[in-house]
Amino acid sequence: MAQDRKKVLVLGAGYAGLQTITKLQKQISADEAEVTLINKNDYHYEATWLHEASAGTISYEDLLYPVESVVNKDKVNFVKAEVTKIDRNAKKVETDAGIFDYDILVVSLGFETETFGIKGMKDHAFQIENVLTARKLSRHIEDKFANYASSKQKDDKDLAIIVGGAGFTGVEFLGELTDRIPELCNKYGVEQGKVKITCVEAAPKMLPMFSDELVNHAVSYLEDKGVEFKIGTPIVAANEKGFVVKVNDEEQQLEANTVVWAAGVRGSQLMEESFEGVKRGRIVTKQDLTIEGYDDVFAIGDVSAFIPAGEERPLPTTAQIAMQQGEQTAKNIKNILEGQPTQEFEYVDRGTVCSLGSNDGVGVVYGKDIQGKKAAFMKKVIDTRAVYKLGGVGLAFKKGKF
Ligand SMILES: Cc1cc2nc3c(=O)[nH]c(=O)nc-3n(C[C@H](O)[C@H](O)[C@H](O)COP(=O)(O)OP(=O)(O)OC[C@H]3O[C@@H](n4cnc5c(N)ncnc54)[C@H](O)[C@@H]3O)c2cc1C
């Protein structure tokens, strides 16, 4: 019996992979399949809270919980390993802990920073990418305040922070900074007026997914808290002094001792190395979330480009979509195991909320614009719901935001 069990391999324990696992383990018995989950860390982290840990308004530890705390060990084998190669034709996955073969594969390796080849960006700018980058950035910001406070010859650049990108991540990070800076000023006896936060954005509009009214609310809220916006200003390089930007075809050096790149993500590099037709780490999937020509390979979350039937553009990359795709994939795996046809994925858009620190925000929920404290409250509901969906009531009490 055990030899007939199909091998199901899930790569990545982010929102997409972990949702697949937590749903699948409820739907199958231990005899039905040999399920393995591979993740490079032994923890799952709330990627949607990375801006908070990066600014230091929460600790990086608040983002984490052990993968094994939500996995049913009788049905799922968890392996902490880094995937190094996917061989779709040999049906094998190579990792730093050995080679795994599969009958059904779920690729959910998530996102990485995309710097669009901007010179010096990888070396000189901080990223908002994972737990380690968050810990590094929040410590660096505090170190600069401590250095300023303790130096005889004060360097104003220690109190200057430049954020590249006024999209979702950039704005959420700016919001957290405006919460964090007063705390740091208090702690290190720094006059708040000396702190300079600048946001540089190449596009003519920030937060393109929201109405002008919501964008205006976000801009005036952040400007009131001291953020200066330079919109329509592309960053052309990063160096040891800060960012180089282009204004009226001329290059200008913006100086700061903290520069943060928050303007681009892509799917995992492994996607290009493993599949054809991949753009920026994302592969177009069929309606059931499998890959053309490979009915046994699902690509979900940020590595997938799902184009809803009748539409032309793929859905954006969000945790909300990743989790819904995980749910559908668990159902489809169950169908395959039972010899039934797979079903198409249908996305239900419940809305999006962009936080502006912990007390304000802007968003669209079930088609309605919301802003201010109401949006901040909804954001906490959404964040807590995501924890609940993966880890149940116990984890929501422990990690949730109420
Ligand atoms: C600051 C910020 C705020 C955001 N806010 C929101 C929001 O409000 N709402 C929303 O819906 N979305 C938001 N997003 C987007 C959301 O976080 C992503 O869309 C989501 O994380 C994608 O989920 P995923 O499971 O595909 O990938 P990930 O969450 O990236 O998970 C991938 C997992 O795979 C692991 N992994 C990667 N490579 C390997 C490897 N080679 N071997 C083994 N394991 C590997 C990673 O460690 C990780 O555990 C935000 C993103 C950021 C950065």
Coordinates of N, CA, C and O in Angstrom, one line a residue, residues 21-156:
I21 N -0.3 23.2 2.3 CA 0.0 22.1 3.2 C -1.1 22.0 4.3 O -1.7 20.9 4.6
T22 N -1.4 23.2 4.9 CA -2.4 23.1 6.0 C -3.8 22.7 5.6 O -4.5 22.1 6.3
K23 N -4.1 23.0 4.3 CA -5.4 22.6 3.8 C -5.3 21.1 3.4 O -6.2 20.3 3.7
L24 N -4.2 20.7 2.7 CA -4.1 19.3 2.2 C -4.1 18.3 3.4 O -4.7 17.3 3.3
Q25 N -3.4 18.7 4.5 CA -3.3 17.7 5.6 C -4.7 17.5 6.2 O -4.9 16.5 6.9
K26 N -5.6 18.4 6.0 CA -7.0 18.2 6.5 C -7.8 17.3 5.6 O -8.8 16.7 6.0
Q27 N -7.4 17.3 4.3 CA -8.2 16.6 3.3 C -7.8 15.1 3.0 O -8.5 14.4 2.4
I28 N -6.5 14.8 3.4 CA -6.1 13.5 3.0 C -5.7 12.6 4.2 O -5.4 13.2 5.3
S29 N -5.7 11.3 4.1 CA -5.2 10.5 5.1 C -3.7 10.2 4.9 O -3.2 10.4 3.8
A30 N -3.1 9.7 5.9 CA -1.6 9.4 5.8 C -1.3 8.4 4.7 O -0.2 8.4 4.1
D31 N -2.3 7.5 4.4 CA -2.1 6.4 3.4 C -2.2 7.0 2.0 O -1.7 6.3 1.1
E32 N -2.8 8.1 1.8 CA -3.1 8.5 0.5 C -1.9 9.1 -0.3 O -1.9 9.0 -1.5
A33 N -1.0 9.8 0.4 CA 0.1 10.4 -0.3 C 1.3 10.6 0.7 O 1.1 10.7 1.9
E34 N 2.5 10.6 0.1 CA 3.7 10.9 0.9 C 4.0 12.4 0.7 O 4.4 12.8 -0.4
V35 N 3.6 13.2 1.7 CA 3.7 14.7 1.4 C 5.0 15.2 2.1 O 5.2 15.0 3.3
T36 N 5.8 16.0 1.3 CA 7.0 16.6 1.9 C 7.0 18.1 1.6 O 6.6 18.5 0.5
L37 N 7.3 18.9 2.7 CA 7.4 20.3 2.5 C 8.8 20.7 2.8 O 9.4 20.3 3.8
I38 N 9.4 21.5 1.8 CA 10.8 21.9 1.9 C 10.8 23.4 2.0 O 10.2 24.1 1.2
N39 N 11.5 23.9 3.0 CA 11.7 25.4 3.2 C 13.1 25.7 3.7 O 13.6 24.9 4.4
K40 N 13.6 26.8 3.2 CA 15.0 27.0 3.6 C 15.2 27.4 5.1 O 16.4 27.3 5.6
N41 N 14.2 27.8 5.7 CA 14.3 28.1 7.2 C 13.3 27.2 7.9 O 12.4 26.7 7.3
D42 N 13.5 27.0 9.2 CA 12.6 26.2 9.9 C 11.4 27.0 10.4 O 10.5 26.5 11.1
Y43 N 11.3 28.3 10.0 CA 10.2 29.1 10.4 C 9.5 29.6 9.1 O 10.0 29.7 8.0
H44 N 8.2 30.0 9.3 CA 7.4 30.7 8.4 C 7.5 32.2 8.8 O 7.5 32.4 10.0
Y45 N 7.5 33.1 7.9 CA 7.5 34.5 8.4 C 6.4 35.3 7.6 O 6.1 35.0 6.5
E46 N 5.8 36.3 8.4 CA 4.8 37.1 7.8 C 5.4 38.1 6.9 O 5.8 39.2 7.4
A47 N 5.5 37.8 5.6 CA 6.2 38.7 4.7 C 5.4 40.1 4.6 O 6.0 41.1 4.4
T48 N 4.1 40.0 4.8 CA 3.3 41.3 4.7 C 3.6 42.2 5.9 O 3.1 43.3 5.9
W49 N 4.4 41.8 6.9 CA 4.7 42.6 8.1 C 6.2 43.1 8.0 O 6.7 43.6 9.0
L50 N 6.9 42.8 6.9 CA 8.3 43.0 6.9 C 8.6 44.5 7.0 O 9.7 44.9 7.6
H51 N 7.7 45.4 6.5 CA 8.0 46.8 6.6 C 8.0 47.3 8.1 O 8.8 48.2 8.5
E52 N 7.3 46.6 9.0 CA 7.2 46.9 10.4 C 8.6 46.5 11.0 O 9.2 47.3 11.8
A53 N 9.0 45.3 10.8 CA 10.2 44.8 11.4 C 11.4 45.6 10.8 O 12.4 45.8 11.5
S54 N 11.3 46.0 9.6 CA 12.4 46.7 8.9 C 12.6 48.1 9.5 O 13.7 48.6 9.7
A55 N 11.5 48.7 9.9 CA 11.5 50.0 10.6 C 11.8 49.9 12.1 O 12.2 50.9 12.7
G56 N 11.5 48.7 12.6 CA 11.8 48.5 14.0 C 10.5 48.8 14.9 O 10.7 48.8 16.1
T57 N 9.4 48.9 14.3 CA 8.2 49.1 15.2 C 7.7 47.8 15.8 O 7.0 47.8 16.8
I58 N 8.1 46.7 15.2 CA 8.0 45.4 15.8 C 9.3 44.7 15.7 O 10.1 45.1 14.9
S59 N 9.5 43.6 16.5 CA 10.8 42.9 16.4 C 10.7 41.9 15.3 O 9.6 41.4 15.0
Y60 N 11.8 41.6 14.7 CA 11.8 40.6 13.7 C 11.3 39.2 14.2 O 10.7 38.4 13.4
E61 N 11.4 39.0 15.5 CA 10.9 37.7 16.0 C 9.4 37.7 16.0 O 8.8 36.6 15.9
D62 N 8.7 38.8 16.0 CA 7.3 38.9 15.9 C 6.7 38.3 14.6 O 5.6 38.0 14.5
L63 N 7.6 38.3 13.6 CA 7.2 37.8 12.2 C 7.1 36.3 12.1 O 6.5 35.8 11.2
L64 N 7.8 35.7 13.1 CA 8.1 34.2 12.8 C 7.3 33.3 13.6 O 6.9 33.6 14.8
Y65 N 7.1 32.1 13.1 CA 6.7 31.0 13.9 C 7.2 29.7 13.3 O 7.4 29.6 12.1
P66 N 7.4 28.6 14.1 CA 8.0 27.4 13.5 C 7.1 26.8 12.5 O 5.9 26.6 12.8
V67 N 7.6 26.4 11.4 CA 6.8 25.7 10.4 C 6.1 24.5 11.0 O 4.9 24.2 10.8
E68 N 6.9 23.8 11.8 CA 6.4 22.5 12.4 C 5.2 22.7 13.3 O 4.5 21.8 13.6
S69 N 5.0 24.0 13.8 CA 3.9 24.2 14.7 C 2.6 24.2 14.0 O 1.5 24.1 14.7
V70 N 2.6 24.2 12.7 CA 1.3 24.2 12.0 C 1.2 23.0 11.1 O 0.2 22.8 10.3
V71 N 2.2 22.1 11.1 CA 2.2 20.9 10.2 C 1.9 19.7 11.0 O 2.3 19.5 12.1
N72 N 1.0 18.9 10.4 CA 0.6 17.6 11.1 C 1.7 16.6 10.7 O 1.8 16.1 9.6
K73 N 2.5 16.2 11.7 CA 3.7 15.4 11.4 C 3.3 14.0 11.0 O 4.1 13.2 10.4
D74 N 2.1 13.5 11.3 CA 1.6 12.2 10.8 C 1.4 12.2 9.3 O 1.4 11.1 8.7
K75 N 1.2 13.3 8.7 CA 0.9 13.4 7.3 C 1.9 14.1 6.5 O 1.9 13.9 5.2
V76 N 2.7 15.0 7.1 CA 3.6 15.8 6.3 C 5.0 15.7 6.9 O 5.2 15.8 8.1
N77 N 6.0 15.5 6.0 CA 7.4 15.4 6.4 C 8.0 16.8 6.1 O 8.0 17.2 4.9
F78 N 8.4 17.5 7.1 CA 9.0 18.8 6.9 C 10.5 18.7 6.8 O 11.1 18.1 7.7
V79 N 11.1 19.3 5.8 CA 12.5 19.3 5.6 C 13.1 20.7 5.5 O 12.6 21.5 4.6
K80 N 14.0 21.1 6.4 CA 14.6 22.4 6.3 C 15.8 22.3 5.3 O 16.8 21.6 5.6
A81 N 15.6 22.8 4.1 CA 16.7 22.7 3.1 C 16.5 23.8 2.1 O 15.4 24.4 1.9
E82 N 17.6 24.2 1.4 CA 17.5 25.2 0.3 C 17.4 24.5 -1.0 O 18.3 23.6 -1.3
V83 N 16.4 24.8 -1.8 CA 16.2 24.2 -3.1 C 17.3 24.8 -4.0 O 17.4 26.0 -4.1
T84 N 18.0 24.0 -4.8 CA 19.0 24.5 -5.6 C 18.7 24.3 -7.1 O 19.2 24.9 -8.0
K85 N 17.9 23.3 -7.4 CA 17.6 23.0 -8.8 C 16.3 22.2 -8.9 O 16.0 21.3 -8.0
I86 N 15.5 22.6 -9.9 CA 14.2 21.8 -10.1 C 14.4 21.2 -11.5 O 14.6 21.9 -12.5
D87 N 14.4 19.9 -11.6 CA 14.5 19.2 -12.9 C 13.1 18.6 -13.2 O 12.7 17.5 -12.8
R88 N 12.4 19.4 -14.0 CA 11.0 19.0 -14.2 C 10.8 17.8 -15.1 O 9.8 17.1 -15.0
N89 N 11.9 17.5 -15.9 CA 11.7 16.3 -16.8 C 12.1 15.0 -16.0 O 11.5 14.0 -16.2
A90 N 13.1 15.1 -15.2 CA 13.5 13.9 -14.4 C 12.6 13.8 -13.1 O 12.7 12.9 -12.4
K91 N 11.8 14.8 -12.9 CA 10.9 14.9 -11.7 C 11.7 14.8 -10.4 O 11.4 14.0 -9.6
K92 N 12.7 15.6 -10.4 CA 13.6 15.6 -9.2 C 13.9 17.1 -8.8 O 14.0 18.0 -9.6
V93 N 14.0 17.2 -7.4 CA 14.4 18.5 -6.9 C 15.7 18.4 -6.1 O 15.7 17.5 -5.2
E94 N 16.7 19.2 -6.4 CA 17.9 19.1 -5.7 C 17.9 20.2 -4.6 O 17.5 21.3 -4.8
T95 N 18.5 19.8 -3.4 CA 18.6 20.7 -2.3 C 19.9 20.5 -1.7 O 20.6 19.6 -2.0
D96 N 20.2 21.4 -0.7 CA 21.5 21.2 0.0 C 21.4 20.1 1.1 O 22.3 19.8 1.8
A97 N 20.2 19.5 1.1 CA 20.0 18.3 2.0 C 19.7 17.1 1.3 O 19.1 16.1 1.8
G98 N 20.0 17.0 0.0 CA 19.7 15.8 -0.8 C 18.7 16.1 -1.9 O 18.3 17.2 -2.2
I99 N 18.5 15.0 -2.7 CA 17.6 15.0 -3.9 C 16.3 14.4 -3.5 O 16.2 13.4 -2.9
F100 N 15.2 15.0 -4.0 CA 13.8 14.6 -3.7 C 13.1 14.3 -5.0 O 13.2 15.2 -5.9
D101 N 12.5 13.2 -5.2 CA 11.7 13.0 -6.4 C 10.2 13.1 -6.0 O 9.8 13.1 -4.9
Y102 N 9.4 13.4 -7.1 CA 8.0 13.7 -6.8 C 7.1 13.1 -7.9 O 7.6 12.8 -9.1
D103 N 5.8 12.9 -7.6 CA 4.8 12.7 -8.6 C 4.1 14.0 -8.9 O 3.6 14.3 -10.0
I104 N 3.8 14.8 -7.8 CA 3.2 16.1 -7.9 C 4.0 17.1 -7.2 O 4.5 16.9 -6.1
L105 N 4.3 18.2 -7.9 CA 5.2 19.3 -7.4 C 4.4 20.6 -7.2 O 3.7 21.0 -8.2
V106 N 4.6 21.2 -6.1 CA 4.0 22.6 -6.0 C 5.2 23.5 -5.8 O 6.0 23.4 -4.8
V107 N 5.4 24.5 -6.7 CA 6.5 25.4 -6.6 C 5.9 26.7 -6.0 O 5.1 27.4 -6.6
S108 N 6.4 27.1 -4.8 CA 5.8 28.3 -4.2 C 7.0 28.9 -3.4 O 7.0 29.1 -2.2
L109 N 8.0 29.3 -4.2 CA 9.3 29.8 -3.7 C 9.3 31.3 -3.5 O 10.3 31.9 -3.0
G110 N 8.2 32.0 -3.8 CA 8.0 33.4 -3.4 C 8.9 34.4 -4.1 O 9.4 34.2 -5.2
F111 N 9.0 35.5 -3.4 CA 9.6 36.7 -4.1 C 11.1 37.0 -3.6 O 11.5 36.6 -2.6
E112 N 11.7 37.8 -4.5 CA 13.1 38.4 -4.2 C 13.0 39.8 -4.6 O 12.2 40.2 -5.4
T113 N 14.0 40.6 -4.2 CA 14.1 42.0 -4.6 C 14.5 42.1 -6.1 O 15.4 41.3 -6.5
E114 N 13.9 43.0 -6.8 CA 14.3 43.2 -8.2 C 14.9 44.6 -8.2 O 14.2 45.6 -7.9
T115 N 16.2 44.7 -8.6 CA 16.8 46.1 -8.7 C 16.9 46.6 -10.1 O 17.4 47.7 -10.3
F116 N 16.3 45.9 -11.1 CA 16.3 46.4 -12.5 C 17.7 46.8 -13.0 O 17.8 47.7 -13.8
G117 N 18.7 46.1 -12.4 CA 20.1 46.4 -12.9 C 20.6 47.8 -12.5 O 21.6 48.3 -13.1
I118 N 19.9 48.5 -11.6 CA 20.4 49.8 -11.2 C 21.8 49.7 -10.5 O 21.9 48.9 -9.5
K119 N 22.7 50.5 -11.0 CA 24.1 50.3 -10.6 C 24.2 50.6 -9.0 O 23.7 51.6 -8.5
G120 N 24.9 49.7 -8.4 CA 25.2 49.8 -6.9 C 24.1 49.5 -6.0 O 24.2 49.6 -4.8
M121 N 22.9 49.2 -6.5 CA 21.7 49.1 -5.7 C 21.9 47.9 -4.7 O 21.5 48.0 -3.5
K122 N 22.4 46.8 -5.2 CA 22.5 45.6 -4.3 C 23.5 45.9 -3.2 O 23.3 45.4 -2.1
D123 N 24.6 46.6 -3.5 CA 25.6 46.8 -2.5 C 25.4 47.9 -1.5 O 25.8 47.9 -0.4
H124 N 24.7 49.0 -2.0 CA 24.6 50.2 -1.1 C 23.2 50.4 -0.5 O 23.1 51.2 0.4
A125 N 22.2 49.8 -1.0 CA 20.9 50.1 -0.5 C 20.4 48.9 0.4 O 20.7 47.7 0.0
F126 N 19.6 49.2 1.4 CA 19.0 48.1 2.2 C 17.8 47.6 1.4 O 17.1 48.4 0.7
Q127 N 17.4 46.4 1.6 CA 16.2 45.8 0.9 C 15.2 45.4 2.0 O 15.5 45.2 3.2
I128 N 13.9 45.3 1.6 CA 12.9 44.8 2.4 C 12.4 43.5 1.9 O 11.5 43.4 1.0
E129 N 13.2 42.4 2.2 CA 13.1 41.2 1.5 C 12.7 40.0 2.3 O 12.0 39.1 2.0
N130 N 13.3 39.9 3.5 CA 13.1 38.7 4.4 C 13.5 39.1 5.8 O 13.8 40.3 6.1
V131 N 13.5 38.1 6.7 CA 13.7 38.4 8.1 C 15.1 39.0 8.4 O 15.2 39.9 9.2
L132 N 16.1 38.5 7.7 CA 17.4 38.9 7.9 C 17.6 40.4 7.4 O 18.2 41.2 8.1
T133 N 17.0 40.7 6.3 CA 17.2 42.1 5.8 C 16.4 43.0 6.7 O 16.9 44.2 7.0
A134 N 15.3 42.6 7.3 CA 14.5 43.4 8.2 C 15.3 43.7 9.5 O 15.4 44.8 10.0
R135 N 15.9 42.6 10.0 CA 16.7 42.8 11.2 C 17.9 43.8 11.0 O 18.2 44.6 11.8
K136 N 18.5 43.6 9.9 CA 19.7 44.4 9.5 C 19.3 45.9 9.4 O 20.0 46.8 9.9
L137 N 18.2 46.1 8.7 CA 17.8 47.5 8.5 C 17.4 48.2 9.7 O 17.8 49.3 10.0
S138 N 16.6 47.5 10.5 CA 16.1 48.2 11.8 C 17.2 48.5 12.7 O 17.3 49.6 13.3
R139 N 18.2 47.6 12.8 CA 19.4 47.8 13.6 C 20.2 49.0 13.1 O 20.8 49.8 13.9
H140 N 20.4 49.0 11.8 CA 21.2 50.1 11.2 C 20.6 51.4 11.5 O 21.3 52.4 11.8
I141 N 19.2 51.6 11.3 CA 18.6 52.9 11.6 C 18.9 53.3 13.0 O 19.3 54.4 13.3
E142 N 18.7 52.4 13.9 CA 18.9 52.7 15.4 C 20.4 53.0 15.6 O 20.7 54.0 16.3
D143 N 21.3 52.3 15.0 CA 22.8 52.5 15.1 C 23.1 54.0 14.7 O 24.0 54.6 15.3
K144 N 22.5 54.4 13.6 CA 22.8 55.8 13.1 C 22.3 56.8 14.1 O 23.0 57.8 14.3
F145 N 21.2 56.6 14.7 CA 20.7 57.6 15.7 C 21.7 57.5 16.9 O 22.1 58.6 17.5
A146 N 22.1 56.3 17.4 CA 23.0 56.2 18.5 C 24.3 56.9 18.2 O 24.9 57.6 19.0
N147 N 24.8 56.7 16.9 CA 26.1 57.3 16.5 C 26.0 58.8 16.5 O 26.9 59.5 17.0
Y148 N 24.8 59.3 16.0 CA 24.6 60.8 16.0 C 24.7 61.3 17.4 O 25.3 62.3 17.7
A149 N 24.0 60.6 18.3 CA 23.8 61.1 19.7 C 25.2 61.1 20.4 O 25.5 62.0 21.2
S150 N 26.0 60.1 20.1 CA 27.3 60.0 20.9 C 28.5 60.7 20.2 O 29.5 60.8 20.9
S151 N 28.3 61.2 19.0 CA 29.5 61.8 18.3 C 29.6 63.2 18.7 O 28.6 63.9 18.8
K152 N 30.9 63.7 18.8 CA 31.1 65.1 19.0 C 30.9 65.9 17.7 O 30.2 66.9 17.7
Q153 N 31.4 65.3 16.6 CA 31.2 65.9 15.3 C 30.0 65.3 14.7 O 30.1 64.2 14.1
K154 N 28.9 65.9 14.8 CA 27.6 65.3 14.3 C 27.6 65.3 12.8 O 27.9 66.2 12.1
D155 N 27.1 64.1 12.3 CA 26.9 63.9 10.9 C 25.4 63.9 10.6 O 24.7 63.0 11.0
D156 N 24.9 65.0 10.0 CA 23.5 65.1 9.8 C 22.9 63.9 8.9 O 21.8 63.6 9.0

